[in-house]
Amino acid sequence: MHDQNIMPFPEDQGFDISPGLQTSIAVRRLHIDRLGSPFPSKCISLSQDAAKSRNMFSSLFNVSYTLEACYKTCYQQHIIERCKCGDTSFPFHDTIDALTGSWDTVKAQSSGSITARPCITTVEEICVTEVSTAYSRGDFTCDCPLSCSQDDFIGVNSFSKWPSDVYKEKLYQVLGEHSDPMVKNVLFGKNGQTSDPTFKSILTSSTMNLFQRKKHMVQFHYWQTWVDR
């Protein structure tokens, strides 16, 4: 579950549904607004065009910047620069804005001509594994700040056995008489519901402006000087 204008990553944000069970899914939306620098979050707000330098998916699908997309872009950049090829799990072409710099670095280091290509040889696959392991350990530094505006969708699953053993045979007979896809879907036990759909919003704000901060700091300085006496 994801916002419409961001790149979806089912391996990170998705969930599996078991066959032979009735599945209910409760969905809640959480909106977060953060304050940028000089506040601790150091979040950023990027336009669609500006996001292309940090998100390799933006050049292909015109999606917005997200933390997850930035990290995957950083991973692919390290693969290209170390292995001189691209991980086939993600885009790797040198026409992608976020990857152009990495390919330029590889071409500058190579004596012969080199083109953007996938990692397919045994040596290249070993290199990808080594870089992936180092990346998982946190050995690489990625400049991926949080987004100042973010929508998260939280899903909660519940499962129940359906149909019961007693009712199963009769149900199969009834369903066999229908060709309506909506009726057929019942057989697979799919049931999407919102279950008290809730929208929550979190907004971070400053309790005092810069002038008020300086004023309090000056007052504290005088108070501390008086105490020291």
PDB file of C-alpha atoms in Angstrom:
ATOM      1  CA  MET A   1       0.000   0.000   0.000  1.00  0.00           C
ATOM      2  CA  HIS A   2       1.454   3.316  -1.046  1.00  0.00           C
ATOM      3  CA  ASP A   3       0.683   6.837  -2.175  1.00  0.00           C
ATOM      4  CA  GLN A   4      -0.189   7.236  -5.850  1.00  0.00           C
ATOM      5  CA  ASN A   5       2.781   9.437  -6.785  1.00  0.00           C
ATOM      6  CA  ILE A   6       5.608   7.348  -5.322  1.00  0.00           C
ATOM      7  CA  MET A   7       7.411   4.216  -6.497  1.00  0.00           C
ATOM      8  CA  PRO A   8       5.934   1.082  -4.875  1.00  0.00           C
ATOM      9  CA  PHE A   9       8.240  -1.532  -3.376  1.00  0.00           C
ATOM     10  CA  PRO A  10       6.211  -4.674  -2.593  1.00  0.00           C
ATOM     11  CA  GLU A  11       9.278  -6.356  -1.080  1.00  0.00           C
ATOM     12  CA  ASP A  12       9.410  -3.614   1.568  1.00  0.00           C
ATOM     13  CA  GLN A  13       5.843  -2.358   1.909  1.00  0.00           C
ATOM     14  CA  GLY A  14       3.721  -5.290   0.743  1.00  0.00           C
ATOM     15  CA  PHE A  15       2.409  -8.383   2.469  1.00  0.00           C
ATOM     16  CA  ASP A  16       1.462 -11.901   1.443  1.00  0.00           C
ATOM     17  CA  ILE A  17      -2.025 -13.403   1.502  1.00  0.00           C
ATOM     18  CA  SER A  18      -2.346 -17.123   2.077  1.00  0.00           C
ATOM     19  CA  PRO A  19      -4.616 -19.193  -0.206  1.00  0.00           C
ATOM     20  CA  GLY A  20      -7.544 -21.040   1.279  1.00  0.00           C
ATOM     21  CA  LEU A  21      -8.228 -18.378   3.923  1.00  0.00           C
ATOM     22  CA  GLN A  22     -10.538 -15.411   4.179  1.00  0.00           C
ATOM     23  CA  THR A  23      -8.349 -12.308   4.527  1.00  0.00           C
ATOM     24  CA  SER A  24      -9.509  -8.981   5.902  1.00  0.00           C
ATOM     25  CA  ILE A  25      -7.298  -5.914   5.539  1.00  0.00           C
ATOM     26  CA  ALA A  26      -7.691  -2.777   7.641  1.00  0.00           C
ATOM     27  CA  VAL A  27      -6.036   0.282   6.079  1.00  0.00           C
ATOM     28  CA  ARG A  28      -5.115   3.520   7.829  1.00  0.00           C
ATOM     29  CA  ARG A  29      -3.466   6.565   6.312  1.00  0.00           C
ATOM     30  CA  LEU A  30      -0.876   8.556   8.264  1.00  0.00           C
ATOM     31  CA  HIS A  31       0.229  11.973   6.965  1.00  0.00           C
ATOM     32  CA  ILE A  32       3.454  13.475   8.338  1.00  0.00           C
ATOM     33  CA  ASP A  33       4.714  17.046   7.916  1.00  0.00           C
ATOM     34  CA  ARG A  34       8.287  17.652   9.120  1.00  0.00           C
ATOM     35  CA  LEU A  35      10.291  20.819   9.604  1.00  0.00           C
ATOM     36  CA  GLY A  36      13.467  21.121   7.576  1.00  0.00           C
ATOM     37  CA  SER A  37      16.837  22.574   8.498  1.00  0.00           C
ATOM     38  CA  PRO A  38      17.880  23.742  11.099  1.00  0.00           C
ATOM     39  CA  PHE A  39      15.547  21.308  12.855  1.00  0.00           C
ATOM     40  CA  PRO A  40      16.798  17.770  13.639  1.00  0.00           C
ATOM     41  CA  SER A  41      14.881  15.995  10.871  1.00  0.00           C
ATOM     42  CA  LYS A  42      16.849  17.869   8.153  1.00  0.00           C
ATOM     43  CA  CYS A  43      14.108  16.862   5.735  1.00  0.00           C
ATOM     44  CA  ILE A  44      13.901  18.032   2.128  1.00  0.00           C
ATOM     45  CA  SER A  45      11.094  18.979  -0.248  1.00  0.00           C
ATOM     46  CA  LEU A  46      11.863  18.219  -3.900  1.00  0.00           C
ATOM     47  CA  SER A  47       9.919  18.896  -7.067  1.00  0.00           C
ATOM     48  CA  GLN A  48       9.397  16.123  -9.611  1.00  0.00           C
ATOM     49  CA  ASP A  49      12.356  17.348 -11.674  1.00  0.00           C
ATOM     50  CA  ALA A  50      14.653  17.853  -8.673  1.00  0.00           C
ATOM     51  CA  ALA A  51      13.842  14.348  -7.422  1.00  0.00           C
ATOM     52  CA  LYS A  52      15.451  12.838 -10.527  1.00  0.00           C
ATOM     53  CA  SER A  53      18.946  13.462  -9.119  1.00  0.00           C
ATOM     54  CA  ARG A  54      18.226  11.334  -6.022  1.00  0.00           C
ATOM     55  CA  ASN A  55      15.616   8.887  -7.304  1.00  0.00           C
ATOM     56  CA  MET A  56      16.425   6.766 -10.372  1.00  0.00           C
ATOM     57  CA  PHE A  57      12.737   5.855 -10.710  1.00  0.00           C
ATOM     58  CA  SER A  58      11.719   9.507 -11.205  1.00  0.00           C
ATOM     59  CA  SER A  59      13.304   9.635 -14.673  1.00  0.00           C
ATOM     60  CA  LEU A  60      11.279   6.607 -15.777  1.00  0.00           C
ATOM     61  CA  PHE A  61       7.932   6.961 -14.031  1.00  0.00           C
ATOM     62  CA  ASN A  62       7.799  10.630 -12.938  1.00  0.00           C
ATOM     63  CA  VAL A  63       7.378   9.673  -9.275  1.00  0.00           C
ATOM     64  CA  SER A  64       8.256  11.734  -6.216  1.00  0.00           C
ATOM     65  CA  TYR A  65      11.224  11.411  -3.895  1.00  0.00           C
ATOM     66  CA  THR A  66      11.050   8.871  -1.078  1.00  0.00           C
ATOM     67  CA  LEU A  67      13.609   7.627   1.404  1.00  0.00           C
ATOM     68  CA  GLU A  68      13.317   4.032   0.148  1.00  0.00           C
ATOM     69  CA  ALA A  69      13.807   5.038  -3.508  1.00  0.00           C
ATOM     70  CA  CYS A  70      16.847   7.127  -2.589  1.00  0.00           C
ATOM     71  CA  TYR A  71      18.496   4.208  -0.769  1.00  0.00           C
ATOM     72  CA  LYS A  72      17.905   1.860  -3.701  1.00  0.00           C
ATOM     73  CA  THR A  73      19.357   4.491  -6.019  1.00  0.00           C
ATOM     74  CA  CYS A  74      22.410   4.788  -3.766  1.00  0.00           C
ATOM     75  CA  TYR A  75      22.805   1.015  -3.842  1.00  0.00           C
ATOM     76  CA  GLN A  76      22.720   0.933  -7.646  1.00  0.00           C
ATOM     77  CA  GLN A  77      25.262   3.761  -7.814  1.00  0.00           C
ATOM     78  CA  HIS A  78      27.696   1.728  -5.712  1.00  0.00           C
ATOM     79  CA  ILE A  79      27.097  -1.346  -7.882  1.00  0.00           C
ATOM     80  CA  ILE A  80      27.875   0.599 -11.062  1.00  0.00           C
ATOM     81  CA  GLU A  81      31.004   2.246  -9.661  1.00  0.00           C
ATOM     82  CA  ARG A  82      32.418  -0.951  -8.136  1.00  0.00           C
ATOM     83  CA  CYS A  83      31.293  -3.633 -10.586  1.00  0.00           C
ATOM     84  CA  LYS A  84      31.154  -1.496 -13.769  1.00  0.00           C
ATOM     85  CA  CYS A  85      27.697  -2.883 -14.520  1.00  0.00           C
ATOM     86  CA  GLY A  86      24.163  -2.533 -13.182  1.00  0.00           C
ATOM     87  CA  ASP A  87      22.143  -4.777 -10.892  1.00  0.00           C
ATOM     88  CA  THR A  88      19.310  -6.137 -13.042  1.00  0.00           C
ATOM     89  CA  SER A  89      16.878  -5.823 -10.113  1.00  0.00           C
ATOM     90  CA  PHE A  90      16.767  -2.058 -10.735  1.00  0.00           C
ATOM     91  CA  PRO A  91      17.139   0.393 -13.631  1.00  0.00           C
ATOM     92  CA  PHE A  92      20.764   0.814 -14.705  1.00  0.00           C
ATOM     93  CA  HIS A  93      20.857   2.794 -17.971  1.00  0.00           C
ATOM     94  CA  ASP A  94      23.202   5.778 -18.240  1.00  0.00           C
ATOM     95  CA  THR A  95      20.360   7.998 -19.483  1.00  0.00           C
ATOM     96  CA  ILE A  96      18.848   8.025 -15.995  1.00  0.00           C
ATOM     97  CA  ASP A  97      19.720  11.295 -14.269  1.00  0.00           C
ATOM     98  CA  ALA A  98      20.571   9.766 -10.886  1.00  0.00           C
ATOM     99  CA  LEU A  99      22.960   7.236 -12.472  1.00  0.00           C
ATOM    100  CA  THR A 100      24.682   9.434 -15.059  1.00  0.00           C
ATOM    101  CA  GLY A 101      27.388  10.523 -12.615  1.00  0.00           C
ATOM    102  CA  SER A 102      28.231   6.926 -11.662  1.00  0.00           C
ATOM    103  CA  TRP A 103      28.538   5.835 -15.295  1.00  0.00           C
ATOM    104  CA  ASP A 104      30.688   8.907 -16.058  1.00  0.00           C
ATOM    105  CA  THR A 105      33.021   7.890 -13.221  1.00  0.00           C
ATOM    106  CA  VAL A 106      33.304   4.347 -14.586  1.00  0.00           C
ATOM    107  CA  LYS A 107      33.966   5.582 -18.131  1.00  0.00           C
ATOM    108  CA  ALA A 108      36.640   7.991 -16.889  1.00  0.00           C
ATOM    109  CA  GLN A 109      38.430   5.188 -15.013  1.00  0.00           C
ATOM    110  CA  SER A 110      38.298   2.747 -17.927  1.00  0.00           C
ATOM    111  CA  SER A 111      40.932   2.888 -20.631  1.00  0.00           C
ATOM    112  CA  GLY A 112      38.593   1.505 -23.256  1.00  0.00           C
ATOM    113  CA  SER A 113      35.040   2.422 -24.119  1.00  0.00           C
ATOM    114  CA  ILE A 114      32.384   1.112 -21.753  1.00  0.00           C
ATOM    115  CA  THR A 115      28.614   1.161 -22.086  1.00  0.00           C
ATOM    116  CA  ALA A 116      25.823   0.782 -19.572  1.00  0.00           C
ATOM    117  CA  ARG A 117      25.204  -2.937 -19.264  1.00  0.00           C
ATOM    118  CA  PRO A 118      23.703  -5.405 -16.781  1.00  0.00           C
ATOM    119  CA  CYS A 119      25.780  -7.584 -14.463  1.00  0.00           C
ATOM    120  CA  ILE A 120      25.550 -11.034 -16.049  1.00  0.00           C
ATOM    121  CA  THR A 121      28.968 -12.711 -15.865  1.00  0.00           C
ATOM    122  CA  THR A 122      30.064 -14.848 -12.926  1.00  0.00           C
ATOM    123  CA  VAL A 123      32.648 -12.287 -11.843  1.00  0.00           C
ATOM    124  CA  GLU A 124      30.082  -9.497 -12.027  1.00  0.00           C
ATOM    125  CA  GLU A 125      27.519 -11.480 -10.042  1.00  0.00           C
ATOM    126  CA  ILE A 126      30.124 -12.124  -7.329  1.00  0.00           C
ATOM    127  CA  CYS A 127      30.864  -8.406  -7.261  1.00  0.00           C
ATOM    128  CA  VAL A 128      27.146  -7.626  -6.881  1.00  0.00           C
ATOM    129  CA  THR A 129      26.901 -10.073  -3.972  1.00  0.00           C
ATOM    130  CA  GLU A 130      29.890  -8.493  -2.248  1.00  0.00           C
ATOM    131  CA  VAL A 131      28.553  -4.955  -2.671  1.00  0.00           C
ATOM    132  CA  SER A 132      25.079  -6.050  -1.543  1.00  0.00           C
ATOM    133  CA  THR A 133      26.534  -7.623   1.603  1.00  0.00           C
ATOM    134  CA  ALA A 134      28.587  -4.521   2.373  1.00  0.00           C
ATOM    135  CA  TYR A 135      25.532  -2.338   1.763  1.00  0.00           C
ATOM    136  CA  SER A 136      23.433  -4.470   4.150  1.00  0.00           C
ATOM    137  CA  ARG A 137      26.097  -4.028   6.835  1.00  0.00           C
ATOM    138  CA  GLY A 138      25.880  -0.259   6.455  1.00  0.00           C
ATOM    139  CA  ASP A 139      29.410   0.143   5.062  1.00  0.00           C
ATOM    140  CA  PHE A 140      28.271   2.708   2.479  1.00  0.00           C
ATOM    141  CA  THR A 141      27.152   6.266   3.148  1.00  0.00           C
ATOM    142  CA  CYS A 142      24.018   7.439   1.360  1.00  0.00           C
ATOM    143  CA  ASP A 143      22.799  11.024   1.318  1.00  0.00           C
ATOM    144  CA  CYS A 144      19.130  10.204   1.770  1.00  0.00           C
ATOM    145  CA  PRO A 145      17.281  12.628   4.065  1.00  0.00           C
ATOM    146  CA  LEU A 146      13.659  12.239   5.069  1.00  0.00           C
ATOM    147  CA  SER A 147      10.912  13.832   3.022  1.00  0.00           C
ATOM    148  CA  CYS A 148       9.257  16.868   4.639  1.00  0.00           C
ATOM    149  CA  SER A 149       5.816  15.677   3.527  1.00  0.00           C
ATOM    150  CA  GLN A 150       4.998  11.989   3.659  1.00  0.00           C
ATOM    151  CA  ASP A 151       1.957   9.706   3.487  1.00  0.00           C
ATOM    152  CA  ASP A 152       2.186   6.250   5.023  1.00  0.00           C
ATOM    153  CA  PHE A 153      -0.428   3.532   4.745  1.00  0.00           C
ATOM    154  CA  ILE A 154      -0.613   1.059   7.597  1.00  0.00           C
ATOM    155  CA  GLY A 155      -2.255  -2.281   6.913  1.00  0.00           C
ATOM    156  CA  VAL A 156      -3.370  -4.861   9.455  1.00  0.00           C
ATOM    157  CA  ASN A 157      -4.324  -8.363   8.287  1.00  0.00           C
ATOM    158  CA  SER A 158      -6.648 -10.862   9.889  1.00  0.00           C
ATOM    159  CA  PHE A 159      -7.288 -14.403   8.706  1.00  0.00           C
ATOM    160  CA  SER A 160      -9.987 -16.994   9.197  1.00  0.00           C
ATOM    161  CA  LYS A 161     -10.587 -20.437   7.733  1.00  0.00           C
ATOM    162  CA  TRP A 162     -13.314 -20.310   5.099  1.00  0.00           C
ATOM    163  CA  PRO A 163     -15.322 -22.186   4.082  1.00  0.00           C
ATOM    164  CA  SER A 164     -15.757 -24.666   6.907  1.00  0.00           C
ATOM    165  CA  ASP A 165     -15.408 -28.363   6.164  1.00  0.00           C
ATOM    166  CA  VAL A 166     -19.145 -28.891   6.635  1.00  0.00           C
ATOM    167  CA  TYR A 167     -20.159 -26.126   4.230  1.00  0.00           C
ATOM    168  CA  LYS A 168     -17.388 -26.570   1.649  1.00  0.00           C
ATOM    169  CA  GLU A 169     -19.011 -29.196  -0.598  1.00  0.00           C
ATOM    170  CA  LYS A 170     -22.325 -27.353  -0.831  1.00  0.00           C
ATOM    171  CA  LEU A 171     -20.539 -24.065  -1.571  1.00  0.00           C
ATOM    172  CA  TYR A 172     -18.548 -25.602  -4.435  1.00  0.00           C
ATOM    173  CA  GLN A 173     -21.766 -26.866  -5.981  1.00  0.00           C
ATOM    174  CA  VAL A 174     -23.380 -23.431  -5.763  1.00  0.00           C
ATOM    175  CA  LEU A 175     -20.360 -21.629  -7.184  1.00  0.00           C
ATOM    176  CA  GLY A 176     -20.139 -24.074 -10.069  1.00  0.00           C
ATOM    177  CA  GLU A 177     -23.498 -22.804 -11.304  1.00  0.00           C
ATOM    178  CA  HIS A 178     -22.300 -19.174 -11.563  1.00  0.00           C
ATOM    179  CA  SER A 179     -20.004 -17.539 -14.111  1.00  0.00           C
ATOM    180  CA  ASP A 180     -19.987 -14.098 -12.471  1.00  0.00           C
ATOM    181  CA  PRO A 181     -16.337 -13.199 -11.596  1.00  0.00           C
ATOM    182  CA  MET A 182     -17.501 -11.471  -8.411  1.00  0.00           C
ATOM    183  CA  VAL A 183     -19.033 -14.709  -7.234  1.00  0.00           C
ATOM    184  CA  LYS A 184     -16.012 -16.726  -8.278  1.00  0.00           C
ATOM    185  CA  ASN A 185     -13.713 -14.475  -6.247  1.00  0.00           C
ATOM    186  CA  VAL A 186     -15.450 -15.583  -3.090  1.00  0.00           C
ATOM    187  CA  LEU A 187     -13.906 -18.993  -3.640  1.00  0.00           C
ATOM    188  CA  PHE A 188     -10.444 -17.531  -3.127  1.00  0.00           C
ATOM    189  CA  GLY A 189     -11.378 -15.954   0.181  1.00  0.00           C
ATOM    190  CA  LYS A 190     -10.450 -12.365  -0.786  1.00  0.00           C
ATOM    191  CA  ASN A 191     -12.101  -9.675   1.260  1.00  0.00           C
ATOM    192  CA  GLY A 192     -10.851  -6.084   1.283  1.00  0.00           C
ATOM    193  CA  GLN A 193     -12.268  -3.782   3.915  1.00  0.00           C
ATOM    194  CA  THR A 194     -11.314  -0.547   5.598  1.00  0.00           C
ATOM    195  CA  SER A 195     -12.481  -1.525   9.106  1.00  0.00           C
ATOM    196  CA  ASP A 196     -12.924   1.895  10.671  1.00  0.00           C
ATOM    197  CA  PRO A 197     -10.863   3.820   8.084  1.00  0.00           C
ATOM    198  CA  THR A 198      -8.866   6.473   9.863  1.00  0.00           C
ATOM    199  CA  PHE A 199      -6.796   9.369   8.599  1.00  0.00           C
ATOM    200  CA  LYS A 200      -4.151  10.710  10.964  1.00  0.00           C
ATOM    201  CA  SER A 201      -1.875  13.684  10.459  1.00  0.00           C
ATOM    202  CA  ILE A 202       1.347  14.490  12.332  1.00  0.00           C
ATOM    203  CA  LEU A 203       2.683  18.042  12.061  1.00  0.00           C
ATOM    204  CA  THR A 204       5.967  19.185  13.587  1.00  0.00           C
ATOM    205  CA  SER A 205       6.183  22.891  14.407  1.00  0.00           C
ATOM    206  CA  SER A 206       8.546  25.231  16.172  1.00  0.00           C
ATOM    207  CA  THR A 207       7.557  26.372  19.685  1.00  0.00           C
ATOM    208  CA  MET A 208       9.505  29.636  19.263  1.00  0.00           C
ATOM    209  CA  ASN A 209      11.008  31.584  16.396  1.00  0.00           C
ATOM    210  CA  LEU A 210      14.680  32.522  15.968  1.00  0.00           C
ATOM    211  CA  PHE A 211      14.281  35.885  17.725  1.00  0.00           C
ATOM    212  CA  GLN A 212      12.648  34.217  20.732  1.00  0.00           C
ATOM    213  CA  ARG A 213      15.437  31.656  20.906  1.00  0.00           C
ATOM    214  CA  LYS A 214      18.129  34.337  20.988  1.00  0.00           C
ATOM    215  CA  LYS A 215      16.170  36.228  23.641  1.00  0.00           C
ATOM    216  CA  HIS A 216      15.982  33.144  25.870  1.00  0.00           C
ATOM    217  CA  MET A 217      19.668  32.419  25.329  1.00  0.00           C
ATOM    218  CA  VAL A 218      20.603  35.958  26.407  1.00  0.00           C
ATOM    219  CA  GLN A 219      18.373  35.692  29.488  1.00  0.00           C
ATOM    220  CA  PHE A 220      19.935  32.357  30.390  1.00  0.00           C
ATOM    221  CA  HIS A 221      23.422  33.848  29.993  1.00  0.00           C
ATOM    222  CA  TYR A 222      22.639  36.687  32.420  1.00  0.00           C
ATOM    223  CA  TRP A 223      21.012  34.254  34.859  1.00  0.00           C
ATOM    224  CA  GLN A 224      24.032  31.935  34.729  1.00  0.00           C
ATOM    225  CA  THR A 225      26.397  34.913  35.282  1.00  0.00           C
ATOM    226  CA  TRP A 226      24.362  35.978  38.332  1.00  0.00           C
ATOM    227  CA  VAL A 227      24.401  32.429  39.750  1.00  0.00           C
ATOM    228  CA  ASP A 228      28.186  32.166  39.312  1.00  0.00           C
ATOM    229  CA  ARG A 229      28.607  35.306  41.418  1.00  0.00           C
TER     230      ARG A 229
END
